[in-house]
Amino acid sequence: MIIFDAHFHIIDFDFPIKENQGYMPPSYVVEDYQTEVKDLNVRGGAIVSGSFQGFDQGYLLKALEQLGPTYCGVTQVPSTITDEEIIELNNKGVKALRFNIKRGGSEDISKLDYFARRVYDLVGWHSELYIDSKNLPEMVSTIEKLPAISIDHLGLSEEGLPHVLKLVDQGVRVKATGFGRVELHVKNALQQIYDTNPDALMFGTDLPSTRAKRRFERADIELIQSIFDEKATDKILYTNAQNWYFNK
């Protein structure tokens, strides 16, 4: 078993951290992450910018340098960023743009259509949405026309799962992450998403699981292994995300 950790956070207080919705995250630096996953055979991953990091790139570039070329960054930047700045971030290992609709801290969702197309056309980045999927209908007409989109944490809610499945059928990817923060039946959601598109699911630890009711645990991986055969498990734990971030 090898893993591409498609979603985790590094929280380094040497760089700007701001309270979000009354919440201040704990410190969680690269060394903390490496210690926690040392027995999981993680071969690469995606460091995801959090709401509490706003548009800061310093922590992300430092972490990417520490972790090496099999890791990439998912950043939050304003739509006013120049093409030259986007290209520079891409050259330093950033591979995706995040819209944090649930928590804020990112560019406004009203810029999704323009900005997602711009970064994709310029450097091939996909865009990642942290959104409660029950709110997807109000923007599905935009999302389904965009070139490359993923949705965090299984879409969070049971109510929104049918909307997620419709988008998955059109090529949208889904993070198999945050099992301790979602309000849905994880096993059923995983199975339905995989059955709709075997390339869609991308596992991530979601470490350090900020604000989750339950932190990531090894049993989350074991759940995937219990549902799927070896070929499907390899796609979910490694191949799908590796291809999505590095081979588009």
Tab-separated table of C-alpha atoms in Angstrom:
chain	number	residue	atom	x	y	z
A	1	MET	CA	0.000	0.000	0.000
A	2	ILE	CA	1.297	3.420	-0.986
A	3	ILE	CA	-0.482	6.697	-0.331
A	4	PHE	CA	-0.707	10.108	-1.969
A	5	ASP	CA	-2.099	12.314	0.780
A	6	ALA	CA	-4.374	14.550	-1.264
A	7	HIS	CA	-5.373	16.872	1.577
A	8	PHE	CA	-3.486	18.014	4.656
A	9	HIS	CA	-2.534	21.293	6.285
A	10	ILE	CA	0.707	22.749	7.585
A	11	ILE	CA	0.237	25.457	10.220
A	12	ASP	CA	3.427	27.400	10.792
A	13	PHE	CA	3.238	30.372	13.165
A	14	ASP	CA	6.415	31.817	11.671
A	15	PHE	CA	4.003	33.075	9.017
A	16	PRO	CA	0.687	34.989	9.224
A	17	ILE	CA	-2.136	33.080	10.933
A	18	LYS	CA	-5.468	34.770	11.628
A	19	GLU	CA	-8.445	33.703	13.676
A	20	ASN	CA	-11.334	32.423	11.552
A	21	GLN	CA	-14.914	32.372	12.848
A	22	GLY	CA	-13.604	32.500	16.411
A	23	TYR	CA	-11.149	29.648	15.820
A	24	MET	CA	-7.355	29.715	16.090
A	25	PRO	CA	-5.651	26.526	14.849
A	26	PRO	CA	-2.828	24.675	16.612
A	27	SER	CA	0.729	24.726	15.350
A	28	TYR	CA	1.357	21.827	12.972
A	29	VAL	CA	4.656	22.079	11.108
A	30	VAL	CA	6.231	19.761	8.547
A	31	GLU	CA	8.075	17.769	11.209
A	32	ASP	CA	4.793	17.124	13.052
A	33	TYR	CA	3.195	15.852	9.871
A	34	GLN	CA	6.130	13.623	8.965
A	35	THR	CA	6.137	12.080	12.430
A	36	GLU	CA	2.426	11.350	12.296
A	37	VAL	CA	2.445	9.646	8.882
A	38	LYS	CA	5.833	7.907	9.086
A	39	ASP	CA	4.230	4.438	9.201
A	40	LEU	CA	1.670	5.076	6.434
A	41	ASN	CA	3.990	4.838	3.393
A	42	VAL	CA	3.038	8.293	2.125
A	43	ARG	CA	4.895	8.971	-1.133
A	44	GLY	CA	3.559	12.441	-1.882
A	45	GLY	CA	0.682	14.775	-1.215
A	46	ALA	CA	-1.062	18.124	-1.445
A	47	ILE	CA	-0.636	20.833	1.192
A	48	VAL	CA	-3.911	22.768	1.321
A	49	SER	CA	-4.172	26.399	2.400
A	50	GLY	CA	-6.628	26.946	5.245
A	51	SER	CA	-9.059	29.763	5.947
A	52	PHE	CA	-6.805	30.993	8.753
A	53	GLN	CA	-3.895	31.468	6.315
A	54	GLY	CA	-5.664	33.792	3.918
A	55	PHE	CA	-3.509	34.711	0.942
A	56	ASP	CA	-0.148	34.044	2.608
A	57	GLN	CA	2.187	32.003	0.412
A	58	GLY	CA	5.249	32.018	2.664
A	59	TYR	CA	4.332	29.028	4.791
A	60	LEU	CA	3.326	27.025	1.709
A	61	LEU	CA	6.539	27.638	-0.223
A	62	LYS	CA	8.620	26.777	2.843
A	63	ALA	CA	6.699	23.534	3.387
A	64	LEU	CA	7.000	22.545	-0.270
A	65	GLU	CA	10.733	23.076	-0.134
A	66	GLN	CA	10.965	20.930	3.002
A	67	LEU	CA	8.787	18.090	1.701
A	68	GLY	CA	10.235	17.872	-1.798
A	69	PRO	CA	9.027	17.450	-5.394
A	70	THR	CA	6.474	14.667	-4.801
A	71	TYR	CA	4.373	17.193	-2.853
A	72	CYS	CA	2.410	20.112	-4.251
A	73	GLY	CA	0.461	23.076	-2.967
A	74	VAL	CA	-3.198	24.102	-3.088
A	75	THR	CA	-3.247	27.834	-2.594
A	76	GLN	CA	-5.584	30.739	-1.956
A	77	VAL	CA	-4.786	33.868	-3.944
A	78	PRO	CA	-6.809	36.952	-4.903
A	79	SER	CA	-8.094	37.231	-8.447
A	80	THR	CA	-5.986	40.377	-8.811
A	81	ILE	CA	-2.807	38.265	-8.779
A	82	THR	CA	-0.692	38.745	-11.902
A	83	ASP	CA	-0.015	36.032	-14.456
A	84	GLU	CA	3.668	36.274	-13.590
A	85	GLU	CA	2.949	35.578	-9.909
A	86	ILE	CA	0.795	32.566	-10.783
A	87	ILE	CA	3.538	31.180	-13.026
A	88	GLU	CA	6.101	31.674	-10.256
A	89	LEU	CA	3.910	29.773	-7.765
A	90	ASN	CA	3.424	27.012	-10.317
A	91	ASN	CA	7.172	26.739	-10.830
A	92	LYS	CA	7.593	26.332	-7.068
A	93	GLY	CA	5.147	23.426	-6.847
A	94	VAL	CA	1.662	24.927	-6.475
A	95	LYS	CA	-0.831	22.921	-8.533
A	96	ALA	CA	-4.326	24.089	-7.570
A	97	LEU	CA	-6.496	27.003	-6.458
A	98	ARG	CA	-8.820	26.745	-3.464
A	99	PHE	CA	-12.183	28.419	-2.911
A	100	ASN	CA	-13.138	28.074	0.753
A	101	ILE	CA	-16.862	28.682	0.540
A	102	LYS	CA	-17.626	27.199	3.957
A	103	ARG	CA	-15.054	29.096	6.033
A	104	GLY	CA	-13.923	32.047	3.920
A	105	GLY	CA	-10.342	33.269	3.706
A	106	SER	CA	-10.162	32.739	-0.046
A	107	GLU	CA	-11.305	34.644	-3.127
A	108	ASP	CA	-15.078	35.138	-3.297
A	109	ILE	CA	-17.092	32.447	-5.061
A	110	SER	CA	-18.453	35.082	-7.453
A	111	LYS	CA	-15.017	34.949	-9.105
A	112	LEU	CA	-15.098	31.159	-9.570
A	113	ASP	CA	-15.957	31.048	-13.266
A	114	TYR	CA	-13.412	33.651	-14.323
A	115	PHE	CA	-10.620	32.642	-11.952
A	116	ALA	CA	-10.885	28.852	-12.357
A	117	ARG	CA	-10.674	29.227	-16.129
A	118	ARG	CA	-7.798	31.689	-15.901
A	119	VAL	CA	-5.507	29.517	-13.770
A	120	TYR	CA	-6.371	26.410	-15.776
A	121	ASP	CA	-5.609	28.075	-19.101
A	122	LEU	CA	-2.429	29.676	-17.786
A	123	VAL	CA	-0.776	26.845	-15.830
A	124	GLY	CA	-3.178	23.876	-15.810
A	125	TRP	CA	-4.352	24.259	-12.212
A	126	HIS	CA	-7.641	22.731	-11.157
A	127	SER	CA	-9.823	24.483	-8.565
A	128	GLU	CA	-10.870	22.946	-5.243
A	129	LEU	CA	-14.129	23.773	-3.474
A	130	TYR	CA	-14.672	23.506	0.257
A	131	ILE	CA	-18.446	23.628	0.261
A	132	ASP	CA	-21.388	21.927	1.882
A	133	SER	CA	-22.806	20.058	-1.091
A	134	LYS	CA	-26.393	20.899	-0.146
A	135	ASN	CA	-25.502	24.372	-1.446
A	136	LEU	CA	-24.272	23.101	-4.806
A	137	PRO	CA	-27.510	23.634	-6.794
A	138	GLU	CA	-27.081	27.402	-6.751
A	139	MET	CA	-23.743	27.100	-8.565
A	140	VAL	CA	-23.930	23.777	-10.391
A	141	SER	CA	-24.534	25.442	-13.755
A	142	THR	CA	-21.181	27.188	-13.357
A	143	ILE	CA	-19.259	24.212	-11.965
A	144	GLU	CA	-20.330	21.734	-14.623
A	145	LYS	CA	-18.890	23.963	-17.355
A	146	LEU	CA	-15.485	24.464	-15.744
A	147	PRO	CA	-12.474	22.499	-16.996
A	148	ALA	CA	-11.227	20.907	-13.734
A	149	ILE	CA	-12.875	20.917	-10.293
A	150	SER	CA	-12.625	18.883	-7.083
A	151	ILE	CA	-14.808	18.949	-3.967
A	152	ASP	CA	-13.424	18.552	-0.441
A	153	HIS	CA	-14.504	16.087	2.274
A	154	LEU	CA	-17.084	14.082	0.280
A	155	GLY	CA	-19.177	17.239	0.063
A	156	LEU	CA	-19.809	17.140	3.837
A	157	SER	CA	-23.540	16.378	3.925
A	158	GLU	CA	-25.897	13.514	3.101
A	159	GLU	CA	-28.438	15.979	1.749
A	160	GLY	CA	-26.003	17.135	-0.909
A	161	LEU	CA	-24.696	13.743	-2.020
A	162	PRO	CA	-27.029	13.462	-5.057
A	163	HIS	CA	-25.652	16.795	-6.311
A	164	VAL	CA	-22.084	15.538	-5.834
A	165	LEU	CA	-22.849	12.359	-7.762
A	166	LYS	CA	-24.252	14.327	-10.713
A	167	LEU	CA	-21.047	16.364	-10.876
A	168	VAL	CA	-18.868	13.279	-10.467
A	169	ASP	CA	-20.634	11.812	-13.491
A	170	GLN	CA	-19.422	14.883	-15.403
A	171	GLY	CA	-15.793	14.522	-14.312
A	172	VAL	CA	-15.621	16.398	-11.002
A	173	ARG	CA	-13.257	14.787	-8.467
A	174	VAL	CA	-13.974	14.298	-4.765
A	175	LYS	CA	-11.635	14.241	-1.767
A	176	ALA	CA	-12.110	11.120	0.365
A	177	THR	CA	-11.098	13.128	3.399
A	178	GLY	CA	-12.365	14.415	6.719
A	179	PHE	CA	-14.398	11.342	7.680
A	180	GLY	CA	-14.525	12.756	11.212
A	181	ARG	CA	-16.135	16.012	10.105
A	182	VAL	CA	-18.798	14.926	7.612
A	183	GLU	CA	-22.532	14.530	8.176
A	184	LEU	CA	-23.128	11.537	5.921
A	185	HIS	CA	-22.772	7.767	5.714
A	186	VAL	CA	-19.126	7.562	4.641
A	187	LYS	CA	-19.133	3.973	3.393
A	188	ASN	CA	-22.190	4.488	1.183
A	189	ALA	CA	-20.860	7.785	-0.159
A	190	LEU	CA	-17.498	6.251	-1.060
A	191	GLN	CA	-19.162	3.345	-2.836
A	192	GLN	CA	-21.592	5.519	-4.799
A	193	ILE	CA	-18.910	7.977	-5.895
A	194	TYR	CA	-16.569	5.181	-6.973
A	195	ASP	CA	-19.348	3.417	-8.875
A	196	THR	CA	-20.152	6.667	-10.692
A	197	ASN	CA	-16.543	7.361	-11.674
A	198	PRO	CA	-13.653	5.156	-10.493
A	199	ASP	CA	-11.196	8.003	-11.117
A	200	ALA	CA	-12.980	10.486	-8.859
A	201	LEU	CA	-12.034	9.599	-5.267
A	202	MET	CA	-8.756	10.913	-3.818
A	203	PHE	CA	-7.814	9.969	-0.262
A	204	GLY	CA	-6.296	12.456	2.161
A	205	THR	CA	-5.595	12.456	5.890
A	206	ASP	CA	-6.962	15.976	6.484
A	207	LEU	CA	-4.314	16.321	9.204
A	208	PRO	CA	-4.289	17.954	11.669
A	209	SER	CA	-8.097	17.722	11.320
A	210	THR	CA	-8.784	21.255	12.518
A	211	ARG	CA	-12.322	21.722	13.859
A	212	ALA	CA	-13.300	18.121	13.069
A	213	LYS	CA	-15.421	16.214	15.574
A	214	ARG	CA	-12.952	13.353	15.232
A	215	ARG	CA	-9.336	13.435	14.109
A	216	PHE	CA	-7.961	11.313	11.263
A	217	GLU	CA	-7.126	7.776	12.323
A	218	ARG	CA	-5.688	4.742	10.554
A	219	ALA	CA	-9.149	3.155	10.629
A	220	ASP	CA	-10.135	5.642	7.894
A	221	ILE	CA	-7.699	3.910	5.541
A	222	GLU	CA	-8.822	0.497	6.742
A	223	LEU	CA	-12.421	1.436	5.930
A	224	ILE	CA	-11.453	2.061	2.308
A	225	GLN	CA	-9.553	-1.238	2.205
A	226	SER	CA	-12.581	-3.063	3.597
A	227	ILE	CA	-14.951	-1.681	0.950
A	228	PHE	CA	-12.857	-1.974	-2.196
A	229	ASP	CA	-10.639	-4.553	-3.860
A	230	GLU	CA	-6.900	-3.989	-4.215
A	231	LYS	CA	-7.102	-2.307	-7.612
A	232	ALA	CA	-9.777	0.157	-6.505
A	233	THR	CA	-7.994	0.831	-3.204
A	234	ASP	CA	-4.781	1.678	-5.043
A	235	LYS	CA	-6.673	4.153	-7.230
A	236	ILE	CA	-8.297	5.847	-4.229
A	237	LEU	CA	-5.210	5.920	-2.014
A	238	TYR	CA	-2.636	6.847	-4.644
A	239	THR	CA	-3.172	6.765	-8.396
A	240	ASN	CA	-6.195	9.037	-8.802
A	241	ALA	CA	-4.671	11.920	-6.861
A	242	GLN	CA	-1.187	11.430	-8.276
A	243	ASN	CA	-2.622	11.723	-11.785
A	244	TRP	CA	-4.904	14.645	-10.875
A	245	TYR	CA	-2.137	16.775	-9.401
A	246	PHE	CA	0.844	15.804	-11.502
A	247	ASN	CA	-0.250	14.204	-14.775
A	248	LYS	CA	-3.068	16.377	-16.118
